[in-house]
Coordinates of C-alpha atoms (C1' of nucleotides) in Angstrom, one line a residue:
Chain A
X1 CA 27.8 -13.2 76.7
X2 CA 26.3 -9.5 78.5
X3 CA 26.5 -7.8 75.6
X4 CA 22.3 -8.6 74.8
X5 CA 20.3 -6.2 73.6
X6 CA 18.9 -6.8 70.5
X7 CA 16.2 -4.0 69.5
X8 CA 12.6 -6.5 70.4
X9 CA 11.8 -5.4 66.9
X10 CA 14.7 -8.0 65.5
X11 CA 12.8 -10.2 67.8
X12 CA 9.2 -10.0 66.3
X13 CA 11.5 -10.1 63.1
X14 CA 13.0 -13.9 64.1
X15 CA 9.3 -14.9 65.0
X16 CA 7.3 -13.5 62.4
X17 CA 10.0 -15.5 59.7
X18 CA 9.4 -18.1 61.4
X19 CA 6.4 -18.3 61.9
X20 CA 5.9 -17.7 58.7
X21 CA 7.1 -20.1 57.0
X22 CA 5.2 -22.2 60.0
X23 CA 1.7 -21.6 58.1
X24 CA 3.7 -21.8 54.8
X25 CA 4.9 -25.8 55.9
X26 CA 0.9 -26.0 56.5
X27 CA -0.2 -25.2 52.9
X28 CA 3.0 -26.7 51.6
X29 CA 1.6 -30.1 52.6
X30 CA -1.5 -29.5 50.6
X31 CA -5.7 -30.0 50.8
X32 CA -5.9 -33.3 51.4
X33 CA -3.8 -33.3 54.7
X34 CA -6.7 -33.6 56.9
X35 CA -7.8 -37.5 54.7
X36 CA -7.3 -40.4 55.6
X37 CA -4.4 -42.3 56.6
X38 CA -2.8 -39.4 58.1
X39 CA -3.5 -40.4 61.2
X40 CA -0.8 -42.0 62.8
X41 CA 1.8 -40.1 60.6
X42 CA 4.2 -37.4 61.3
X43 CA 3.0 -34.8 60.0
X44 CA 6.0 -32.1 61.0
X45 CA 8.2 -34.6 59.5
X46 CA 6.8 -35.4 56.3
X47 CA 6.2 -31.3 56.3
X48 CA 10.3 -30.2 56.8
X49 CA 10.8 -33.8 54.4
X50 CA 8.6 -31.5 51.2
X51 CA 10.0 -27.9 52.3
X52 CA 13.3 -28.9 52.0
X53 CA 12.5 -30.9 48.6
X54 CA 10.1 -27.7 47.1
X55 CA 12.5 -25.4 48.2
X56 CA 14.0 -22.4 46.0
X57 CA 11.9 -23.9 42.9
X58 CA 9.2 -20.9 41.2
X59 CA 6.3 -23.0 42.9
X60 CA 7.5 -22.9 46.5
X61 CA 8.2 -19.5 45.7
X62 CA 4.7 -18.7 44.1
X63 CA 3.2 -20.5 47.4
X64 CA 5.5 -17.9 49.3
X65 CA 3.9 -15.3 47.3
X66 CA 0.3 -16.6 48.6
X67 CA 0.9 -17.3 51.8
X68 CA 2.6 -13.5 52.0
X69 CA -1.1 -12.5 50.6
X70 CA -2.8 -14.8 53.1
X71 CA -0.8 -13.1 56.7
X72 CA -1.7 -10.4 55.2
X73 CA -5.9 -10.2 54.5
X74 CA -5.1 -12.5 57.8
X75 CA -3.6 -9.5 59.9
X76 CA -6.5 -7.1 58.2
X77 CA -8.8 -8.5 59.1
X78 CA -8.0 -8.3 63.0
X79 CA -7.5 -5.0 62.7
X80 CA -11.5 -4.9 61.7
X81 CA -12.4 -7.0 64.7
X82 CA -10.9 -5.1 66.8
X83 CA -12.5 -2.3 65.3
X84 CA -16.0 -3.9 66.1
X85 CA -14.7 -5.3 69.3
X86 CA -14.4 -0.8 71.0
X87 CA -18.2 -0.7 69.2
X88 CA -21.5 -2.1 70.9
X89 CA -22.5 -5.0 68.2
X90 CA -25.4 -5.9 70.4
X91 CA -27.7 -5.2 67.4
X92 CA -25.5 -7.3 65.1
X93 CA -25.5 -10.1 68.0
X94 CA -29.0 -9.6 68.2
X95 CA -29.8 -10.0 64.5
X96 CA -27.7 -13.0 64.4
X97 CA -29.6 -14.8 67.4
X98 CA -32.3 -14.1 65.0
X99 CA -31.4 -16.0 62.3
X100 CA -30.0 -19.2 65.0
X101 CA -34.5 -18.8 65.4
X102 CA -34.7 -18.8 62.3
X103 CA -32.4 -21.5 60.4
X104 CA -33.8 -24.2 63.1
X105 CA -37.2 -23.8 62.6
X106 CA -36.4 -25.3 59.8
X107 CA -34.3 -28.4 60.9
X108 CA -35.9 -31.7 59.5
X109 CA -34.8 -34.9 61.5
X110 CA -36.7 -37.1 60.3
X111 CA -34.9 -38.2 56.8
X112 CA -32.4 -41.2 57.9
X113 CA -29.5 -39.7 54.9
X114 CA -25.9 -41.4 53.9
X115 CA -23.0 -40.5 52.0
X116 CA -20.5 -43.5 51.1
X117 CA -18.0 -43.1 49.9
X118 CA -15.1 -45.0 48.2
X119 CA -11.2 -46.4 49.4
X120 CA -9.1 -44.4 48.0
X121 CA -11.2 -45.8 44.8
X122 CA -9.2 -45.4 41.6
X123 CA -5.7 -47.2 44.1
X124 CA -8.1 -50.2 44.6
X125 CA -9.3 -51.0 41.7
X126 CA -5.8 -50.7 40.5
X127 CA -5.0 -53.5 43.3
X128 CA -7.8 -55.1 41.4
X129 CA -6.2 -55.9 38.8
X130 CA -2.7 -56.7 39.9
X131 CA -3.0 -58.5 43.6
X132 CA 0.0 -58.3 43.9
X133 CA 0.0 -54.5 44.9
X134 CA -1.8 -54.7 48.1
X135 CA 1.3 -56.1 49.7
X136 CA 3.1 -52.8 48.3
X137 CA 2.7 -48.1 49.2
X138 CA 2.1 -46.3 45.2
X139 CA 0.2 -44.1 43.4
X140 CA -2.1 -43.6 40.8
X141 CA -1.5 -40.5 38.1
X142 CA 2.3 -39.7 37.0
X143 CA 3.5 -36.1 37.7
X144 CA 1.0 -35.8 40.1
X145 CA -0.3 -37.9 42.7
X146 CA -3.9 -38.7 42.0
X147 CA -4.1 -40.5 44.7
X148 CA -2.2 -43.3 47.2
X149 CA -3.1 -46.5 48.4
X150 CA -3.0 -46.9 52.2
X151 CA 0.6 -48.1 52.2
X152 CA 1.2 -45.0 51.0
X153 CA -0.3 -42.8 53.4
X154 CA 1.5 -44.0 55.7
X155 CA 4.1 -41.9 54.5
X156 CA 2.9 -39.1 54.0
X157 CA 1.9 -38.6 50.0
X158 CA -1.2 -37.4 49.5
X159 CA -2.9 -37.1 46.8
X160 CA -1.5 -33.6 44.5
X161 CA 2.0 -34.4 45.8
X162 CA 4.2 -33.6 42.9
X163 CA 5.3 -37.7 42.5
X164 CA 8.9 -36.9 43.1
X165 CA 8.0 -35.1 47.0
X166 CA 6.3 -38.9 47.0
X167 CA 9.3 -40.6 46.1
X168 CA 11.1 -38.4 48.3
X169 CA 8.9 -39.4 51.2
X170 CA 8.8 -43.4 50.3
X171 CA 11.6 -44.6 47.8
X172 CA 9.6 -46.9 47.3
X173 CA 6.0 -45.6 45.6
X174 CA 5.2 -46.7 42.9
X175 CA 3.0 -44.9 40.5
X176 CA 0.7 -46.2 37.9
X177 CA -0.3 -44.0 35.4
X178 CA -4.4 -43.3 35.0
X179 CA -7.2 -45.7 33.3
X180 CA -10.5 -43.2 34.2
X181 CA -12.7 -46.3 31.4
X182 CA -11.7 -48.4 34.1
X183 CA -12.5 -46.4 37.1
X184 CA -16.1 -45.4 34.9
X185 CA -16.7 -49.1 34.2
X186 CA -16.4 -50.4 38.2
X187 CA -18.1 -47.0 39.3
X188 CA -21.0 -48.2 37.7
X189 CA -20.5 -51.5 38.8
X190 CA -21.0 -49.8 42.4
X191 CA -23.9 -47.6 41.2
X192 CA -26.1 -51.6 40.2
X193 CA -25.9 -51.7 44.5
X194 CA -26.9 -48.9 45.4
X195 CA -29.5 -48.7 43.9
X196 CA -31.4 -50.5 45.6
X197 CA -31.6 -48.6 48.7
X198 CA -32.3 -45.2 46.8
X199 CA -33.7 -45.9 43.5
X200 CA -33.3 -41.8 43.8
X201 CA -29.8 -42.2 44.6
X202 CA -27.0 -39.4 43.9
X203 CA -23.7 -39.3 42.2
X204 CA -21.8 -36.3 43.7
X205 CA -19.1 -38.0 42.1
X206 CA -17.1 -41.0 40.7
X207 CA -17.3 -42.4 44.1
X208 CA -18.8 -41.0 45.7
X209 CA -23.1 -41.2 46.1
X210 CA -25.6 -39.4 49.0
X211 CA -29.1 -42.2 49.6
X212 CA -31.7 -41.3 51.6
X213 CA -32.9 -44.5 52.8
X214 CA -35.5 -43.5 55.1
X215 CA -37.9 -45.8 52.7
X216 CA -35.7 -48.7 52.6
X217 CA -35.6 -48.8 56.5
X218 CA -38.7 -48.1 56.9
X219 CA -40.1 -50.5 53.4
X220 CA -38.1 -53.3 55.0
X221 CA -38.0 -52.9 58.4
X222 CA -34.4 -52.6 59.1
X223 CA -32.6 -50.1 61.4
X224 CA -30.5 -47.4 59.6
X225 CA -26.6 -49.2 60.1
X226 CA -28.1 -52.7 59.6
X227 CA -29.2 -51.5 56.1
X228 CA -25.6 -50.0 55.4
X229 CA -23.6 -52.4 57.1
X230 CA -25.7 -54.6 54.6
X231 CA -24.6 -52.5 51.2
X232 CA -21.0 -52.1 52.7
X233 CA -21.5 -56.0 52.7
X234 CA -23.5 -55.8 49.3
X235 CA -20.9 -53.7 47.6
X236 CA -17.4 -55.6 48.4
X237 CA -18.8 -58.9 47.8
X238 CA -20.3 -57.6 44.0
X239 CA -17.4 -55.5 43.1
X240 CA -14.3 -56.7 46.0
X241 CA -14.4 -52.5 47.1
X242 CA -14.7 -51.5 49.9
X243 CA -16.9 -48.4 50.8
X244 CA -16.7 -45.6 54.0
X245 CA -20.8 -44.0 54.8
X246 CA -21.8 -41.8 56.6
X247 CA -26.2 -41.8 58.5
X248 CA -27.5 -38.6 59.8
X249 CA -29.7 -36.0 59.0
X250 CA -29.1 -34.5 56.7
X251 CA -25.8 -34.2 53.6
X252 CA -23.5 -32.7 55.2
X253 CA -24.0 -34.4 58.5
X254 CA -23.4 -37.7 56.6
X255 CA -20.3 -36.1 54.2
X256 CA -18.7 -35.8 57.0
X257 CA -19.6 -39.3 58.8
X258 CA -18.4 -40.8 56.3
X259 CA -14.8 -40.4 57.3
X260 CA -15.4 -40.6 60.9
X261 CA -14.6 -43.9 60.7
X262 CA -12.3 -44.2 57.0
X263 CA -11.7 -46.5 55.7
X264 CA -14.1 -49.7 55.3
X265 CA -16.6 -48.6 57.6
X266 CA -19.5 -46.6 59.2
X267 CA -20.7 -44.2 61.5
X268 CA -24.2 -43.0 62.8
X269 CA -24.7 -39.7 64.4
X270 CA -27.7 -40.1 65.8
X271 CA -31.1 -37.8 64.5
X272 CA -31.9 -35.7 67.8
X273 CA -31.0 -32.2 67.8
X274 CA -28.8 -32.3 70.9
X275 CA -26.5 -34.7 68.8
X276 CA -26.2 -32.5 66.8
X277 CA -24.9 -29.6 68.5
X278 CA -22.5 -31.7 70.3
X279 CA -20.7 -33.4 67.8
X280 CA -20.2 -30.1 65.9
X281 CA -19.3 -28.2 68.9
X282 CA -16.2 -30.4 69.0
X283 CA -15.4 -31.0 65.2
X284 CA -12.7 -28.7 63.7
X285 CA -14.2 -26.7 60.6
X286 CA -12.4 -27.9 58.8
X287 CA -13.9 -30.8 58.6
X288 CA -16.8 -28.8 56.7
X289 CA -16.7 -29.4 53.0
X290 CA -16.1 -26.1 51.8
X291 CA -14.0 -24.5 54.4
X292 CA -10.5 -25.7 53.2
X293 CA -7.1 -23.9 54.5
X294 CA -7.4 -20.5 53.6
X295 CA -10.8 -20.5 55.7
X296 CA -9.7 -22.5 57.9
X297 CA -7.3 -20.5 59.0
X298 CA -9.0 -16.7 59.0
X299 CA -11.8 -18.5 61.3
X300 CA -9.0 -19.6 63.1
X301 CA -6.9 -16.7 63.6
X302 CA -9.9 -15.2 65.0
X303 CA -10.6 -17.6 68.0
X304 CA -12.5 -19.3 66.2
X305 CA -11.2 -23.6 66.1
X306 CA -14.4 -26.0 66.4
X307 CA -18.3 -25.7 64.4
X308 CA -19.3 -25.3 68.6
X309 CA -16.3 -21.2 68.5
X310 CA -19.1 -19.6 65.8
X311 CA -21.4 -18.9 68.0
X312 CA -19.6 -17.0 70.6
X313 CA -18.6 -15.4 67.1
X314 CA -21.1 -14.9 65.5
X315 CA -21.7 -10.4 66.1
X316 CA -18.3 -10.2 63.9
X317 CA -18.7 -12.9 61.4
X318 CA -21.0 -10.9 59.1
X319 CA -19.5 -8.2 58.9
X320 CA -15.3 -9.4 58.8
X321 CA -16.0 -12.4 56.4
X322 CA -19.9 -11.1 54.7
X323 CA -23.2 -12.2 54.5
X324 CA -22.3 -15.6 52.6
X325 CA -20.1 -17.0 54.8
X326 CA -22.1 -15.6 57.9
X327 CA -25.5 -18.0 56.5
X328 CA -22.9 -20.7 56.2
X329 CA -21.2 -20.8 60.0
X330 CA -24.3 -20.2 61.1
X331 CA -26.0 -23.6 59.5
X332 CA -21.8 -25.1 59.9
X333 CA -23.1 -24.4 63.6
X334 CA -26.4 -25.4 63.8
X335 CA -25.5 -28.9 61.9
X336 CA -27.3 -28.1 59.3
X337 CA -27.9 -29.3 56.2
X338 CA -29.8 -30.5 53.4
X339 CA -32.0 -33.5 53.3
X340 CA -33.2 -33.4 49.5
X341 CA -31.7 -36.7 48.1
X342 CA -32.0 -36.6 44.4
X343 CA -30.9 -37.6 40.6
X344 CA -28.6 -35.0 38.9
X345 CA -30.6 -34.7 36.5
X346 CA -31.8 -31.1 36.8
X347 CA -28.2 -29.2 36.7
X348 CA -27.2 -26.8 34.2
X349 CA -24.1 -26.6 33.1
X350 CA -22.8 -22.7 33.3
X351 CA -19.2 -23.4 32.0
X352 CA -16.9 -25.1 29.4
X353 CA -13.8 -25.8 28.9
X354 CA -9.9 -26.9 29.2
X355 CA -7.0 -26.1 29.8
X356 CA -2.9 -27.9 29.9
X357 CA 0.3 -27.3 31.1
X358 CA 3.2 -27.7 28.7
X359 CA 7.1 -26.6 29.9
X360 CA 7.6 -23.2 29.9
X361 CA 7.3 -21.2 25.9
X362 CA 7.9 -17.1 25.7
X363 CA 7.2 -17.3 22.0
X364 CA 5.1 -15.7 20.4
X365 CA 4.8 -17.8 16.8
X366 CA 4.7 -21.0 19.8
X367 CA 1.6 -19.4 22.2
X368 CA -0.1 -18.9 18.9
X369 CA 0.2 -22.2 17.7
X370 CA -0.4 -23.9 21.7
X371 CA -3.6 -21.0 21.5
X372 CA -4.9 -22.7 18.2
X373 CA -4.3 -26.9 20.0
X374 CA -6.5 -25.5 23.0
X375 CA -9.4 -23.9 20.3
X376 CA -10.1 -27.4 18.5
X377 CA -9.7 -28.8 22.7
X378 CA -12.6 -26.0 23.0
X379 CA -14.0 -27.9 19.9
X380 CA -14.8 -30.9 20.6
X381 CA -16.1 -30.0 24.2
X382 CA -18.7 -28.0 23.6
X383 CA -19.5 -30.5 20.2
X384 CA -19.3 -32.6 22.3
X385 CA -21.4 -30.9 25.0
X386 CA -23.7 -29.0 22.1
X387 CA -23.1 -25.8 23.5
X388 CA -21.6 -21.9 22.5
X389 CA -20.8 -19.4 24.1
X390 CA -21.1 -15.9 24.9
X391 CA -18.0 -15.1 26.7
X392 CA -15.4 -16.2 26.0
X393 CA -11.3 -16.9 28.5
X394 CA -8.7 -16.7 28.0
X395 CA -6.2 -18.5 31.1
X396 CA -2.8 -17.9 31.5
X397 CA -0.4 -19.2 34.4
X398 CA 3.7 -17.4 34.0
X399 CA 6.7 -19.6 34.5
X400 CA 5.6 -17.9 37.6
X401 CA 2.9 -20.1 38.5
X402 CA 1.2 -16.8 38.7
X403 CA -2.4 -16.9 37.1
X404 CA -3.8 -14.5 34.9
X405 CA -8.3 -14.5 33.0
X406 CA -9.0 -11.9 30.3
X407 CA -12.7 -12.8 28.3
X408 CA -14.5 -10.5 25.8
X409 CA -17.7 -10.9 24.8
X410 CA -17.7 -11.7 20.8
X411 CA -20.3 -10.9 19.0
X412 CA -22.5 -14.0 18.7
X413 CA -22.0 -17.2 19.9
X414 CA -19.3 -18.7 18.8
X415 CA -18.3 -22.4 19.4
X416 CA -16.6 -23.4 16.7
X417 CA -12.1 -23.3 16.7
X418 CA -11.0 -20.6 14.0
X419 CA -13.8 -18.3 15.7
X420 CA -12.5 -19.1 19.4
X421 CA -8.9 -18.8 18.6
X422 CA -9.7 -15.6 16.4
X423 CA -12.3 -13.8 19.6
X424 CA -8.9 -15.4 22.7
X425 CA -6.0 -14.7 20.0
X426 CA -6.0 -10.3 20.9
X427 CA -6.3 -11.3 24.8
X428 CA -3.3 -13.1 24.4
X429 CA -1.6 -10.3 22.4
X430 CA -2.8 -7.8 24.8
X431 CA -1.7 -9.8 27.5
X432 CA 1.9 -10.0 25.8
X433 CA 1.8 -6.3 26.1
X434 CA 1.1 -5.8 29.3
X435 CA 3.8 -8.1 31.2
X436 CA 6.5 -7.6 27.8
X437 CA 9.0 -11.5 28.3
X438 CA 6.3 -13.8 29.7
X439 CA 6.5 -16.5 28.9
X440 CA 4.1 -19.8 30.0
X441 CA 3.5 -22.7 31.3
X442 CA 0.0 -23.5 31.6
X443 CA -2.5 -22.0 29.2
X444 CA -6.8 -22.6 29.1
X445 CA -9.4 -21.7 27.1
X446 CA -14.0 -21.5 28.9
X447 CA -16.4 -20.4 27.1
X448 CA -19.8 -18.7 29.5
X449 CA -22.9 -17.8 29.5
X450 CA -23.2 -21.2 27.1
X451 CA -26.8 -21.2 24.7
X452 CA -27.5 -24.9 24.1
X453 CA -27.4 -26.3 20.2
X454 CA -29.6 -28.5 21.3
X455 CA -33.2 -27.0 23.3
X456 CA -35.8 -27.9 21.9
X457 CA -38.5 -25.3 21.5
X458 CA -37.8 -22.2 23.6
X459 CA -40.4 -20.7 22.0
X460 CA -42.4 -23.2 23.1
X461 CA -41.3 -22.0 26.9
X462 CA -43.8 -18.7 26.6
X463 CA -47.1 -21.0 25.4
X464 CA -46.0 -19.8 21.5
X465 CA -46.4 -21.2 18.5
X466 CA -44.8 -21.5 14.9
X467 CA -47.7 -20.4 12.3
X468 CA -50.1 -20.9 11.7
X469 CA -50.4 -22.1 14.8
X470 CA -50.3 -18.6 17.0
X471 CA -53.8 -17.6 15.2
X472 CA -55.3 -20.3 17.7
X473 CA -52.6 -20.2 20.7
X474 CA -54.0 -16.8 21.4
X475 CA -57.6 -17.9 21.2
X476 CA -57.1 -21.0 24.8
X477 CA -58.2 -20.3 27.6
X478 CA -54.9 -19.2 29.7
X479 CA -55.3 -22.6 31.9
X480 CA -54.7 -24.3 29.0
X481 CA -51.9 -22.5 28.1
X482 CA -50.6 -22.5 31.4
X483 CA -51.2 -26.2 31.8
X484 CA -50.2 -26.7 28.6
X485 CA -47.4 -24.7 29.6
X486 CA -46.3 -26.9 32.4
X487 CA -45.6 -29.9 29.3
X488 CA -43.6 -27.8 27.1
X489 CA -41.6 -27.7 30.3
X490 CA -41.2 -31.4 31.3
X491 CA -40.5 -32.1 28.3
X492 CA -38.0 -30.0 28.3
X493 CA -36.6 -31.2 31.1
X494 CA -36.2 -34.3 29.4
X495 CA -33.9 -33.0 26.6
X496 CA -31.9 -31.5 29.3
X497 CA -31.0 -34.5 30.9
X498 CA -30.0 -36.8 27.6
X499 CA -26.2 -35.7 28.3
X500 CA -23.3 -37.4 26.6
X501 CA -21.5 -38.8 29.8
X502 CA -22.4 -39.7 32.7
X503 CA -23.1 -36.8 35.2
X504 CA -22.0 -35.7 38.8
X505 CA -23.1 -33.1 40.1
X506 CA -23.1 -31.3 43.3
X507 CA -26.0 -31.0 45.8
X508 CA -26.3 -27.3 45.2
X509 CA -25.6 -26.7 42.2
X510 CA -28.6 -29.2 41.7
X511 CA -30.8 -27.1 44.3
X512 CA -30.1 -23.5 42.2
X513 CA -30.8 -25.8 39.7
X514 CA -33.7 -26.2 40.5
X515 CA -34.4 -22.8 41.9
X516 CA -33.7 -21.1 38.5
X517 CA -35.8 -24.1 37.1
X518 CA -39.2 -22.4 39.1
X519 CA -37.7 -19.3 38.6
X520 CA -38.0 -19.6 34.7
X521 CA -41.1 -21.7 35.8
X522 CA -42.6 -18.1 37.7
X523 CA -41.2 -16.2 35.1
X524 CA -43.0 -17.6 32.2
X525 CA -46.6 -17.1 33.9
X526 CA -45.7 -14.1 35.0
X527 CA -45.5 -13.1 31.4
X528 CA -48.2 -15.4 30.9
X529 CA -50.8 -13.6 32.9
X530 CA -49.7 -10.2 31.8
X531 CA -50.5 -10.8 28.0
X532 CA -53.9 -12.2 29.4
X533 CA -54.2 -9.1 32.0
X534 CA -55.0 -5.7 29.9
X535 CA -51.2 -5.0 30.2
X536 CA -49.5 -6.3 27.4
X537 CA -45.6 -7.3 27.6
X538 CA -46.4 -9.6 24.9
X539 CA -47.5 -6.9 22.0
X540 CA -47.5 -9.5 18.5
X541 CA -47.0 -13.0 19.6
X542 CA -47.4 -13.9 16.4
X543 CA -44.8 -13.1 13.0
X544 CA -45.3 -10.7 11.2
X545 CA -44.8 -11.0 8.4
X546 CA -43.3 -7.6 6.6
X547 CA -42.4 -7.5 3.1
X548 CA -39.9 -11.2 2.9
X549 CA -38.6 -11.5 6.6
X550 CA -40.8 -13.2 8.5
X551 CA -40.2 -11.1 12.5
X552 CA -41.2 -12.6 16.3
X553 CA -41.6 -9.6 19.2
X554 CA -39.3 -11.5 21.3
X555 CA -41.0 -11.8 24.6
X556 CA -39.2 -9.8 27.2
X557 CA -37.0 -7.3 26.0
X558 CA -40.2 -6.8 22.9
X559 CA -38.0 -5.9 20.6
X560 CA -38.8 -7.5 16.8
X561 CA -36.6 -10.9 15.9
X562 CA -35.6 -11.2 12.8
X563 CA -35.5 -14.3 10.7
X564 CA -35.2 -17.2 12.3
X565 CA -36.2 -19.1 15.2
X566 CA -32.5 -20.8 15.7
X567 CA -32.1 -16.6 15.9
X568 CA -34.7 -16.3 17.7
X569 CA -33.7 -19.4 20.1
X570 CA -30.8 -17.1 20.6
X571 CA -32.1 -14.2 20.6
X572 CA -34.5 -15.8 23.6
X573 CA -31.6 -17.2 25.6
X574 CA -29.5 -13.9 25.5
X575 CA -33.0 -11.7 27.7
X576 CA -33.0 -15.1 29.8
X577 CA -30.1 -13.6 31.7
X578 CA -30.5 -12.4 34.6
X579 CA -29.4 -9.1 34.4
X580 CA -32.1 -8.9 31.3
X581 CA -35.6 -10.5 33.1
X582 CA -34.8 -7.8 35.9
X583 CA -35.2 -4.8 33.5
X584 CA -38.2 -6.4 31.6
X585 CA -39.6 -6.8 34.3
X586 CA -39.5 -3.6 36.1
X587 CA -39.4 -2.3 32.9
X588 CA -43.1 -3.0 32.0
X589 CA -44.3 -2.4 35.8
X590 CA -45.5 1.0 36.6
X591 CA -45.9 0.1 40.6
X592 CA -43.5 -1.7 42.2
X593 CA -41.6 -4.7 40.6
X594 CA -43.2 -7.8 41.1
X595 CA -42.8 -11.3 43.1
X596 CA -41.1 -12.5 40.6
X597 CA -38.9 -9.5 40.5
X598 CA -37.6 -9.0 43.0
X599 CA -37.4 -13.2 44.4
X600 CA -34.4 -12.3 41.2
X601 CA -33.0 -9.2 42.4
X602 CA -32.8 -11.5 45.8
X603 CA -30.9 -13.8 44.2
X604 CA -31.4 -17.1 45.6
X605 CA -30.7 -17.1 50.0
X606 CA -31.4 -20.6 50.7
X607 CA -29.3 -22.0 52.6
X608 CA -25.7 -23.9 50.6
X609 CA -24.1 -26.4 51.2
X610 CA -21.2 -24.8 50.8
X611 CA -19.4 -21.9 49.6
X612 CA -17.4 -21.1 47.1
X613 CA -17.1 -24.0 45.2
X614 CA -19.3 -26.6 44.9
X615 CA -18.7 -29.2 42.2
X616 CA -20.2 -30.8 39.1
X617 CA -18.4 -32.7 37.1
X618 CA -15.3 -34.3 37.0
X619 CA -13.9 -35.8 33.6
X620 CA -10.8 -37.4 33.0
X621 CA -8.6 -35.9 36.4
X622 CA -10.1 -35.6 40.3
X623 CA -8.3 -36.2 43.1
X624 CA -9.5 -39.0 45.1
Chain B
dG1 C1' -19.3 -7.5 34.7
dC2 C1' -14.4 -8.8 35.7
dG3 C1' -9.9 -10.2 37.3
dG4 C1' -8.8 -12.7 41.3
dA5 C1' -9.0 -15.4 44.8
dT6 C1' -10.3 -19.9 47.4
dC7 C1' -12.8 -25.2 46.8
dA8 C1' -13.8 -29.8 45.5
dC9 C1' -12.2 -34.0 43.3
Chain C
dT1 C1' 15.0 -31.1 37.1
dA2 C1' 10.2 -31.6 38.5
dT3 C1' 3.6 -29.0 41.4
dG4 C1' -3.3 -31.3 37.6
dG5 C1' -7.7 -30.6 35.1
dT6 C1' -12.6 -29.2 35.2
dG7 C1' -16.3 -26.1 37.7
dA8 C1' -18.8 -23.2 40.3
dT9 C1' -19.2 -19.2 43.5
dC10 C1' -18.0 -15.0 46.1
dC11 C1' -15.7 -10.8 46.2
dG12 C1' -13.5 -6.2 46.0
dC13 C1' -13.8 -3.2 42.1

DNA sequence: GCGGATCAC
DNA sequence: TATGGTGATCCGC
């Protein structure tokens, strides 16, 4: 054939289609691709099977659209990078180098941090009850796989995969329903052992924990590897559950290390700078907690495949991905992470929500019934957690898998189903107008800007008491006031600790919670200082009796607040939102903002464990 | 502050 | 035939 020349553009177009399908196939492999048990699996074959099983479905079409969007986003990133390459980035490089030097000073190699992770936890627990399952591939969770055993993984089955797709990969796959209570009980058995190695261990999820065994090793005169060996043996003997562990100088590294010799293995990264740097240099970015499928692709596109590659691109990263991502990536490059391991106690929940998937539905009456049922569900959760919400958020997933959210701020904080329904219906109606004939497959409600219903005494936080003690209160010396305040805070703390269900929090949250706590403490001291120095932030902390009504002056906004202590507490909560604090501190300060105000403006600039998500707490469903 | 997107488990 | 639920954070606008 000699009548060749179709325009080059056509080839390019075809190449583009092929590569787009490649990225889509990669995406369809799912988020847990990098999990263990997949090493000897031919992923291209698996990808082909998943692709063909999914092709043409609404889910597939949505994934395809998302993949195209991402491809476009990456094109924009590359364009931006090309622009930057033409500029002089010496100053950006210097800035990055200065920051690296600064970060290096924070490196702490003195601690021995261990991350432990139960192997295919839910599946392992099921195997204990039914030993015959050990020999066959099976999964836990029907419809969508929550986890599966290592036999199933050999076929390419993975958590998050649709059940019917998994069946295509492994027709003999057995699918078991979830027994969440059973897993929780087993997890407790494991915790009872690890607490002996670090009484202040940190639950990261139902089947994961961080330990600081520095002290254990010292007092028992045992090396970290031997100690972890012993811990793992003990857990297996007593609970029949095998665990994998990572040992390193900080939480981020130990988390990566626990994946190195999975299942039933451990890996230690020596705690010297050279080892850490060398380890990160060759580590694929995706191995780091917080870098998922999308960020991996974006980084790959600009040339960053391993954490070591980050350094060569340091002058671009901030402008391409933002300041937060820059800080995060620099910490990845240096192998820095948190060394403070502590129990999950200090944590403030930021939202409570519920959502559910159902058969497609478009009838307005049915949708309202569903919304009502969702509101009832949320009410239960709000009562269980003892919160009200100042913001209500409606989430829907269209039959096309497109997700939309809308939120409102009701006139008061709410938690009862009637209110939740009342304030969410208008959002639903508006969506129906926006998308005529819309059909849904999911609906959810979530409350944010929470107000606790069991907070002990917000007034005490500010060093106030109700009458008649208020008069003596005023006369107490500043030092007394501040001391008592600390006591109040600690009692406040205790109350916060008694959450109804076991908590499984993530590190970043905890760190932030702590920061928040410290900030609030500083603030209250600041308020106190002002009160005791000419400049009265609180003109009248005593309740004012005006006619029949009792009034309080809010120490933050200084406006008189009527009626009950309960309402006052709610008002204080409102005032405690950051914006309000900023304004208050500034409005009351003629000069420069105080250090407290500055701190709030800057926000928490400390290193995070991750960017983006941090997983808080696990309930009901989750993938192993 | 809102809505979309990403991430973890 | 058919692809989850809970919670958090970051970004662009």
